PDB file of C-alpha atoms in Angstrom:
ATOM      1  CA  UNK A   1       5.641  56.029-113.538  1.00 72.00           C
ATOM      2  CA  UNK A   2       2.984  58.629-111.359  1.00 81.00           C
ATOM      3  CA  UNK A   3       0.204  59.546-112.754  1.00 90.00           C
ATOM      4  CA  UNK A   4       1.161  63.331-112.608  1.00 94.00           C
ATOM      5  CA  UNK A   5       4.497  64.742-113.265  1.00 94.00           C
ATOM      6  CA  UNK A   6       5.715  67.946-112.322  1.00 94.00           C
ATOM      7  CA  UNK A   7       9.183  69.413-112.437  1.00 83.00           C
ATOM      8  CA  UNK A   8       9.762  69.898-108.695  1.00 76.00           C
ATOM      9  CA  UNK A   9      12.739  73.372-109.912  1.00 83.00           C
ATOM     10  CA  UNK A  10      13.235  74.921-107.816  1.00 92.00           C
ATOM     11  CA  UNK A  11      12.508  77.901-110.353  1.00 95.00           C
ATOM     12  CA  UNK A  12      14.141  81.092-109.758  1.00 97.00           C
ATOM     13  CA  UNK A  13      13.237  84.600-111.386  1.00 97.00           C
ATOM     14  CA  UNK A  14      13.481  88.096-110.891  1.00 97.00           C
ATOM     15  CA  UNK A  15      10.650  90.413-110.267  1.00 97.00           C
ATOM     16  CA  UNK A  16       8.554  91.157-113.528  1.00 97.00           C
ATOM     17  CA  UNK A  17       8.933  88.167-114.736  1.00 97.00           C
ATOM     18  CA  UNK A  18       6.702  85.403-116.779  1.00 97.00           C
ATOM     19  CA  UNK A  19       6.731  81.904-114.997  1.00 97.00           C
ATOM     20  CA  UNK A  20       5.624  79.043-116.798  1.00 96.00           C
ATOM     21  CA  UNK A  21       4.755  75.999-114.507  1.00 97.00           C
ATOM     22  CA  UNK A  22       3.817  72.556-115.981  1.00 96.00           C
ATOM     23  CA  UNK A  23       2.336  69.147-115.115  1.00 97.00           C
ATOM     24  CA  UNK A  24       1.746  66.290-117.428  1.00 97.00           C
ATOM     25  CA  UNK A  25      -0.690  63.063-116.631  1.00 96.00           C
ATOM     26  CA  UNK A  26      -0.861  59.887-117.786  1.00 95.00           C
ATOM     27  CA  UNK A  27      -5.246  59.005-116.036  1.00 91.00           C
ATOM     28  CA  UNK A  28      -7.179  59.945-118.907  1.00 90.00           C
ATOM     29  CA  UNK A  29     -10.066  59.963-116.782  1.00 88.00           C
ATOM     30  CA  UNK A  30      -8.660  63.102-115.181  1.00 90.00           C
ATOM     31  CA  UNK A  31     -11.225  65.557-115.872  1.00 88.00           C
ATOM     32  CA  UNK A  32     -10.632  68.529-113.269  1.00 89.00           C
ATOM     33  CA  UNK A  33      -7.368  70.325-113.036  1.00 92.00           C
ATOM     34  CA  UNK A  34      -6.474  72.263-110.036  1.00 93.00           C
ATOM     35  CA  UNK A  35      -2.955  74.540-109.076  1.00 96.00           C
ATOM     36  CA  UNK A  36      -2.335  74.902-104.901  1.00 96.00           C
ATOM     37  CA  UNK A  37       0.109  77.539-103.749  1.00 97.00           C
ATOM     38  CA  UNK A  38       1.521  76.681-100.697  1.00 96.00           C
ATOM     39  CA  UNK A  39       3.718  79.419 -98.921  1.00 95.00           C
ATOM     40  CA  UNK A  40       6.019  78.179 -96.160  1.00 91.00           C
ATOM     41  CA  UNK A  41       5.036  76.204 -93.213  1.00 88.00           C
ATOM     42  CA  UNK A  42       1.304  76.580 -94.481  1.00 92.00           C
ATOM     43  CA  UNK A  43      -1.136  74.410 -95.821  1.00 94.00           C
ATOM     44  CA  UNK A  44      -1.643  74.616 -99.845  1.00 95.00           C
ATOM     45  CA  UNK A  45      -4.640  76.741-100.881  1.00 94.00           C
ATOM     46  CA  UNK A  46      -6.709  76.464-104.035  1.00 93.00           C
ATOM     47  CA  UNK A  47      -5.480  79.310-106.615  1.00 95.00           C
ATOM     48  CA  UNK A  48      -7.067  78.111-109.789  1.00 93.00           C
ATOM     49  CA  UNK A  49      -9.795  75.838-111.025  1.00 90.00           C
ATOM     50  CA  UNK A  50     -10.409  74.280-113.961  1.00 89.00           C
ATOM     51  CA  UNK A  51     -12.720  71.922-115.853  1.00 84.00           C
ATOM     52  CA  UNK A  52     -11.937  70.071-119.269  1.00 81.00           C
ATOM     53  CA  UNK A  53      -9.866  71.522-121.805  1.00 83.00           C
ATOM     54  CA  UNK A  54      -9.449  75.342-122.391  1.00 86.00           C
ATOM     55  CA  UNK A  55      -8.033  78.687-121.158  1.00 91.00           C
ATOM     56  CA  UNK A  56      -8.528  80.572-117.293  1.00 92.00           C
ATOM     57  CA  UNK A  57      -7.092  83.260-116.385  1.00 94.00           C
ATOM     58  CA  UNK A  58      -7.556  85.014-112.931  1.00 94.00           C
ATOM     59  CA  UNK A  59      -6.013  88.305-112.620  1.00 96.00           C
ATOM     60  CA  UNK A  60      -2.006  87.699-113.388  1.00 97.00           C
ATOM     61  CA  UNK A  61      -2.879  84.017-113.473  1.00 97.00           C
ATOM     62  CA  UNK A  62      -4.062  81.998-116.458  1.00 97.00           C
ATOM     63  CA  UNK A  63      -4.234  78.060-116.444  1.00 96.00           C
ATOM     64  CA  UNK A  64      -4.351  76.629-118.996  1.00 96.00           C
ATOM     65  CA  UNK A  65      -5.557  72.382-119.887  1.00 95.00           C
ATOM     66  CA  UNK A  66      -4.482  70.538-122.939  1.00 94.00           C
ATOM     67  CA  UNK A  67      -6.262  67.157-122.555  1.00 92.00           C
ATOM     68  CA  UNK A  68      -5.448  65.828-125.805  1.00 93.00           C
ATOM     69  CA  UNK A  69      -1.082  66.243-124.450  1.00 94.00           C
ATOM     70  CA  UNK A  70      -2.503  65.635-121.076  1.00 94.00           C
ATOM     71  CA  UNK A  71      -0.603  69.080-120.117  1.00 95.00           C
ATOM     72  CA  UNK A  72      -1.490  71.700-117.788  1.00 96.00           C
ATOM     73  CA  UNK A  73       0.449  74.666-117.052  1.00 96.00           C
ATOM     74  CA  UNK A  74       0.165  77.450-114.859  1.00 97.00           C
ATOM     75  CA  UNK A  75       1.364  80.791-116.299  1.00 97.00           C
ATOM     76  CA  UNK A  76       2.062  83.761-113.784  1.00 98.00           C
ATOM     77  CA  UNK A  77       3.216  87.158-114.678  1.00 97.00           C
ATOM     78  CA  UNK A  78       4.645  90.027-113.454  1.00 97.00           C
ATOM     79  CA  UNK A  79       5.701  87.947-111.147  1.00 97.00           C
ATOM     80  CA  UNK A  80       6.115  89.297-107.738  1.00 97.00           C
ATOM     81  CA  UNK A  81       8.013  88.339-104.415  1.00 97.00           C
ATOM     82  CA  UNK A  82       4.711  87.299-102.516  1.00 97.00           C
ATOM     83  CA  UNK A  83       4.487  84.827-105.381  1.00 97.00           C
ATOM     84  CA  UNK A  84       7.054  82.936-104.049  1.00 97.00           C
ATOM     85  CA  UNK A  85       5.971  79.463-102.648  1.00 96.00           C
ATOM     86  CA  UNK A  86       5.556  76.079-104.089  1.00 95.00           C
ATOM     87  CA  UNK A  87       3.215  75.120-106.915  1.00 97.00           C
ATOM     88  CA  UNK A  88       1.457  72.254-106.965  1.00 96.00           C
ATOM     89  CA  UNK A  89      -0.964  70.577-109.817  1.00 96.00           C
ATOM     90  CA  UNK A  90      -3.721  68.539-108.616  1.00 93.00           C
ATOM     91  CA  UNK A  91      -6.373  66.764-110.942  1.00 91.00           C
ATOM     92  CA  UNK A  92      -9.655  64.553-110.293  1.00 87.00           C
ATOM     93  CA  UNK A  93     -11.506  62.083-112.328  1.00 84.00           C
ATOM     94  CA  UNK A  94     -15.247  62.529-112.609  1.00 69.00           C
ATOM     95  CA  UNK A  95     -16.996  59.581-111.297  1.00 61.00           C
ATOM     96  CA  UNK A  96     -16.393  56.191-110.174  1.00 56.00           C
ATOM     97  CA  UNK A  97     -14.096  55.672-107.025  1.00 55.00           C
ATOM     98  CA  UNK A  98     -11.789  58.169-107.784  1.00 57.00           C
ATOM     99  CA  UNK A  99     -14.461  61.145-107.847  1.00 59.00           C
ATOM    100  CA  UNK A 100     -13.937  63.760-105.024  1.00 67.00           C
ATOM    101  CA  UNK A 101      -9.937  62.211-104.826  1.00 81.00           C
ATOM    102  CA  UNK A 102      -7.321  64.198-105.748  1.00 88.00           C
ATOM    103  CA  UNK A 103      -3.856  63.225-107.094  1.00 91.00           C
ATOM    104  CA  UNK A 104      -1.256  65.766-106.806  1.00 93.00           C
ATOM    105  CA  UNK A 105       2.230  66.453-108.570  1.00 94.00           C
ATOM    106  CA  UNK A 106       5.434  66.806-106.437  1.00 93.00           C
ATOM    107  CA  UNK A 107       5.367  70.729-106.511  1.00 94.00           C
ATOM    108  CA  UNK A 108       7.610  73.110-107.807  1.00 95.00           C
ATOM    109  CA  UNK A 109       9.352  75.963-105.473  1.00 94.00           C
ATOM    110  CA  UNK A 110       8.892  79.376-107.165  1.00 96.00           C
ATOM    111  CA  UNK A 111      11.306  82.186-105.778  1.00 97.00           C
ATOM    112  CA  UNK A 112      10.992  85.631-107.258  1.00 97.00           C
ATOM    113  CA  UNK A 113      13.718  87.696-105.922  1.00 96.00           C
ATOM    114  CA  UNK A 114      13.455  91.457-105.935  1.00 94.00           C
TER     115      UNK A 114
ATOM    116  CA  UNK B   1     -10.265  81.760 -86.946  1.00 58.00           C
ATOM    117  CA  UNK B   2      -8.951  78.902 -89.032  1.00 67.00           C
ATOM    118  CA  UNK B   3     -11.388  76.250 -90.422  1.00 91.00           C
ATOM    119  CA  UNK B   4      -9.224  73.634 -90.437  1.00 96.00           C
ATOM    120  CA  UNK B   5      -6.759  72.842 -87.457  1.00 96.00           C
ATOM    121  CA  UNK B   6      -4.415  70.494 -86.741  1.00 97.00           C
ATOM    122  CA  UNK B   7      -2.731  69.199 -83.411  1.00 97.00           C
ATOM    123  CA  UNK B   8       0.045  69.068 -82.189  1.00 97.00           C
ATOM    124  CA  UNK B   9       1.322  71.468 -84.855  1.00 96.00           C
ATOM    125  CA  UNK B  10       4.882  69.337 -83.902  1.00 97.00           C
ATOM    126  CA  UNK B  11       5.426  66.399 -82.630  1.00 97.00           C
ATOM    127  CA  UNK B  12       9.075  64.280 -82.211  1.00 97.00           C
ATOM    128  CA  UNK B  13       8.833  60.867 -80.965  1.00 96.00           C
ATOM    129  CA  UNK B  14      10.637  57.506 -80.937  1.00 96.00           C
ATOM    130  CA  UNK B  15      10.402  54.555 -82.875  1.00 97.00           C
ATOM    131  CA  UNK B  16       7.424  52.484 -81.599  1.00 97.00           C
ATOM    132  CA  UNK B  17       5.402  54.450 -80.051  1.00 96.00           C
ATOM    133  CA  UNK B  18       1.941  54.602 -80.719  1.00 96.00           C
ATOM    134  CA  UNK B  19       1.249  58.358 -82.120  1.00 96.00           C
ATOM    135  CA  UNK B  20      -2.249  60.677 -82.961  1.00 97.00           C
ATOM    136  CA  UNK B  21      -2.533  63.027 -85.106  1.00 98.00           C
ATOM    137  CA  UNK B  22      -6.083  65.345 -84.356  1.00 98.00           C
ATOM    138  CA  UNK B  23      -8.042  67.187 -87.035  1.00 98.00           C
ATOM    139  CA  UNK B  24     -11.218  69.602 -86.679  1.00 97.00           C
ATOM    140  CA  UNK B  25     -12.563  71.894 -89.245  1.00 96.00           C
ATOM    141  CA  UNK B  26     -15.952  74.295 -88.938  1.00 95.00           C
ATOM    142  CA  UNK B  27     -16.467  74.156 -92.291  1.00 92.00           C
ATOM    143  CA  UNK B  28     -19.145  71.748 -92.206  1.00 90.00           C
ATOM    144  CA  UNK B  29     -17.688  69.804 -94.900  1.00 90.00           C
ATOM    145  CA  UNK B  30     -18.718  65.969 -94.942  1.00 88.00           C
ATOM    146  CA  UNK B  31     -14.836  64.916 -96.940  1.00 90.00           C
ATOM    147  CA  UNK B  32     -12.200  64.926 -94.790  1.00 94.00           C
ATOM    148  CA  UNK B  33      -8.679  63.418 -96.168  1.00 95.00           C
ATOM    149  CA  UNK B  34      -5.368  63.005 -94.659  1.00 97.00           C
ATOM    150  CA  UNK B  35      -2.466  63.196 -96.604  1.00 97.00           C
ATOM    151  CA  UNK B  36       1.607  63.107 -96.056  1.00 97.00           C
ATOM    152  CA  UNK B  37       4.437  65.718 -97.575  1.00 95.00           C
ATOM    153  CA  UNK B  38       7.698  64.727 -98.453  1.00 93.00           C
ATOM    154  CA  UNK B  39       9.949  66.411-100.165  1.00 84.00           C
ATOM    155  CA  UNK B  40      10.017  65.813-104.601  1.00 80.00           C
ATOM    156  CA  UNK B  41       7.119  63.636-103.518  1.00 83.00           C
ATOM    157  CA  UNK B  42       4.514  66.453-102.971  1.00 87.00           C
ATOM    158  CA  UNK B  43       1.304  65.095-101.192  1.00 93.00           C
ATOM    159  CA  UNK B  44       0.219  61.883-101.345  1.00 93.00           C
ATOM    160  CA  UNK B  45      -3.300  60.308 -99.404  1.00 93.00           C
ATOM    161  CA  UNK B  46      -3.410  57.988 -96.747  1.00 96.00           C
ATOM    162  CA  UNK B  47      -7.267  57.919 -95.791  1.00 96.00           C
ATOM    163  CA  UNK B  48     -10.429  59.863 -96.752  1.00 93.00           C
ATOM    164  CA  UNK B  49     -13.962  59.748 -95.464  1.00 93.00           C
ATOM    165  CA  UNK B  50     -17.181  60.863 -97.366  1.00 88.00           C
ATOM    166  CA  UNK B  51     -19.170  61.049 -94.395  1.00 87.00           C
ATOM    167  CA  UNK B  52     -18.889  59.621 -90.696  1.00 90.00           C
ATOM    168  CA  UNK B  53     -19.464  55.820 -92.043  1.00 92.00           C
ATOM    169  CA  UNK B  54     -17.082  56.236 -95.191  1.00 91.00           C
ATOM    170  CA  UNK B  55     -13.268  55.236 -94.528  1.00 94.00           C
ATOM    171  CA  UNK B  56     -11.553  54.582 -97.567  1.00 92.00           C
ATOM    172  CA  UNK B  57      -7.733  53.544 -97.577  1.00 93.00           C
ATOM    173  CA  UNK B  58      -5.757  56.027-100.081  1.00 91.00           C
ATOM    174  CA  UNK B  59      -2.340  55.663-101.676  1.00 89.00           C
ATOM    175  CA  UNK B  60      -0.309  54.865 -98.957  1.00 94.00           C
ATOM    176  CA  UNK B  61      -2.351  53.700 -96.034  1.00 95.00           C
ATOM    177  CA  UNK B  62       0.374  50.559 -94.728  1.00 95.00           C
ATOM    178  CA  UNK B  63       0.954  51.474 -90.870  1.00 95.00           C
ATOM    179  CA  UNK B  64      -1.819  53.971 -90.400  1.00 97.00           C
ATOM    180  CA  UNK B  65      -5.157  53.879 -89.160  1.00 97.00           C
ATOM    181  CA  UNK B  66      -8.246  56.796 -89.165  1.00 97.00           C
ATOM    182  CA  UNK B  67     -11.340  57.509 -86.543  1.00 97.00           C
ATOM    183  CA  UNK B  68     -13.582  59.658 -87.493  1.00 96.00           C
ATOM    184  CA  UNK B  69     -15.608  61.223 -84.476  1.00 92.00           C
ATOM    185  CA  UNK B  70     -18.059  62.891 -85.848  1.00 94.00           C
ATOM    186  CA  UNK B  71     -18.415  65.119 -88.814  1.00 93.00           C
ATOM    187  CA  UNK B  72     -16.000  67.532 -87.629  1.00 96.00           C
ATOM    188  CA  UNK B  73     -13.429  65.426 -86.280  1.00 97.00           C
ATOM    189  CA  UNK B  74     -10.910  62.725 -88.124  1.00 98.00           C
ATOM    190  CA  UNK B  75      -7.777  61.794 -86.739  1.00 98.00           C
ATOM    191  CA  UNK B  76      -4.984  60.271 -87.897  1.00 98.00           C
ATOM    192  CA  UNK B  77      -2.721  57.191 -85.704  1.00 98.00           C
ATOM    193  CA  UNK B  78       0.376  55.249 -86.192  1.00 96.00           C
ATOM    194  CA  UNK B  79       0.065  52.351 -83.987  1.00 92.00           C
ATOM    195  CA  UNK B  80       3.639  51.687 -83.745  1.00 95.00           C
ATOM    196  CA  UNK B  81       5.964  54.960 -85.448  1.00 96.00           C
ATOM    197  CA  UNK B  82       8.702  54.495 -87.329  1.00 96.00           C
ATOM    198  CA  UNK B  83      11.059  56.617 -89.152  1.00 96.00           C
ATOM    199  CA  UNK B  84      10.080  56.664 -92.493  1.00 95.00           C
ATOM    200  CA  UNK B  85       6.974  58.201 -91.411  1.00 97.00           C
ATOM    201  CA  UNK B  86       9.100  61.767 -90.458  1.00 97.00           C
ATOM    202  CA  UNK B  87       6.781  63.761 -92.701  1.00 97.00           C
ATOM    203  CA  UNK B  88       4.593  67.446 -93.102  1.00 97.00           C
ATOM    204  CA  UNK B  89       1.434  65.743 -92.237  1.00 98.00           C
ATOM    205  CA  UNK B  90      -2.017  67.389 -93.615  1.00 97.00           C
ATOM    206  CA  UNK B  91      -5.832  67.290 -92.970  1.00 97.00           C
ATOM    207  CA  UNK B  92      -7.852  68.531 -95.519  1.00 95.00           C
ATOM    208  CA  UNK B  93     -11.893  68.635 -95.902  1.00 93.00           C
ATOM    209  CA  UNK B  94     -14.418  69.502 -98.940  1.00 89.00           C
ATOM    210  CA  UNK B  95     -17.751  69.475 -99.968  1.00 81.00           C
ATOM    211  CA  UNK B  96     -19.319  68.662-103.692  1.00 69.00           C
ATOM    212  CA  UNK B  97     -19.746  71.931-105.084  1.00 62.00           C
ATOM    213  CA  UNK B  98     -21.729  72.465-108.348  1.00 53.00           C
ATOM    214  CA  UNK B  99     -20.544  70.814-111.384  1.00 53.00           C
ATOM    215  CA  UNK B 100     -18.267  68.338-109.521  1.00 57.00           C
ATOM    216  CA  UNK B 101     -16.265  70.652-108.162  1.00 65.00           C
ATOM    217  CA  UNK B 102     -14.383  69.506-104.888  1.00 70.00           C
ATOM    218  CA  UNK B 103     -12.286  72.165-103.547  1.00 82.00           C
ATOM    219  CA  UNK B 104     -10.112  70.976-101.180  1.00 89.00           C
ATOM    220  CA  UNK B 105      -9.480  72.898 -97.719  1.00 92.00           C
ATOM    221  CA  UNK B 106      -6.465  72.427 -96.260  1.00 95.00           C
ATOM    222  CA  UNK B 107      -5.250  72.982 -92.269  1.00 96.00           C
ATOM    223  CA  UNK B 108      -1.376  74.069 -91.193  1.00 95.00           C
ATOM    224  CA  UNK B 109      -0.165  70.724 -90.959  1.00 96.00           C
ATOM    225  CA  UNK B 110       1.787  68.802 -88.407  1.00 97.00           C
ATOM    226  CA  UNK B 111       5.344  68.315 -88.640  1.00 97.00           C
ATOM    227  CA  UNK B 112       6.438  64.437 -87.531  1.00 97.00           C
ATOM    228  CA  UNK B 113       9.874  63.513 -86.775  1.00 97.00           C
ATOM    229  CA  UNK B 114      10.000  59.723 -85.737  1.00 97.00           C
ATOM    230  CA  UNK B 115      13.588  59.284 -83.999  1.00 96.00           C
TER     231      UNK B 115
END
């Protein structure tokens, strides 16, 4: 079994729309949470951040980290065209040999058509 | 001006052949990672350095092998290619921010095809 899961879609939905994108873990020592976009034939960028459990939210975005479910999701909306790329969850332990490492899920490919 | 790059950006090659894979970033970052994409795998790490004397083997490090220049510079080799390693292949650097926080930059990638 990996250590994060991700449903890799791909997710289609029209414009306007709420996404809902989800990874679940299994490393309890996972203590940072990250979501990539990655458009295509680019390399992913950061697009939120978060530590612990709790609630972020970044303009249309809002991540949010249930540690006790060891469950993230990613919620997007009004969704828009230029959202369309793949997602992918990334998380960190704090500490040790795994600090600074990240461990990514699969992705999911997000297409928001017009 | 990207802070990250990558070369070649494509590469196709036989099976055998002894292959390197270039990354330099201006970032001034002292982590530098390499990682593979396949797809429903997502990314997965192969090597990472802390600083020039740190090499660390990652997930999947079997028929690879790192250099790392200088601070800027870490490449990536396959001494002898084969085609399982046909991947998106990706440098990425960082530095500790506050709080932990290791964001993880990320260049264009170079696309391997091992024939």
């Amino acid at each position: 079994q990996k250590e994060v899961e991700q449903d890799p879609g791909p997710l289609s939905v029209p414009e306007g729309a709420i996404v809902s994108l989800n990874c679940t873990y299994s490393n309890s020592a996972f203590q940072y949470f990250m979501w990539y976009r990655q458009y295509s034939r680019k390399g992913p960028e950061l697009l939120m951040y978060t530590y612990s459990s709790g609630n972020k939210e970044d303009g249309r975005f809002t991540a949010q980290v249930d540690k006790s479910s060891k469950y993230i999701s990613l919620f997007i909306r009004d969704s828009q065209p230029s959202d369309s790329a793949t997602y992918l969850c990334a998380m960190s332990a704090a500490g040790g040999t795994s600090y600074g490492k990240l461990t990514f899920g699969q992705g999911t490919i997000l297409t928001v058509h017009p | 001006d990207a802070d990250v790059t990558q070369t070649p950006r494509n590469r196709i090659t036989k099976t055998g052949k002894r292959i390197m894979l270039e990354c330099s970033q201006t970032k001034g970052h002292d982590r530098m990672y390499w990682y593979r994409q396949d797809p429903g795998l997502g990314l997965r790490l192969i090597y990472y350095s802390f600083d020039v004397k740190d090499i660390n083997k990652g997930e999947i490090s079997d028929g690879y092998s790192v250099s790392r220049q200088a601070q800027a510079k870490f490449s990536l080799s396959l001494e002898s290619a084969i085609p399982n390693q046909t991947a998106l292949y990706f440098c990425a650097t960082s530095d500790l921010g506050t709080g932990g926080r290791d964001e993880q930059f990320f260049g264009p990638g170079t696309r391997l095809t091992v024939l």
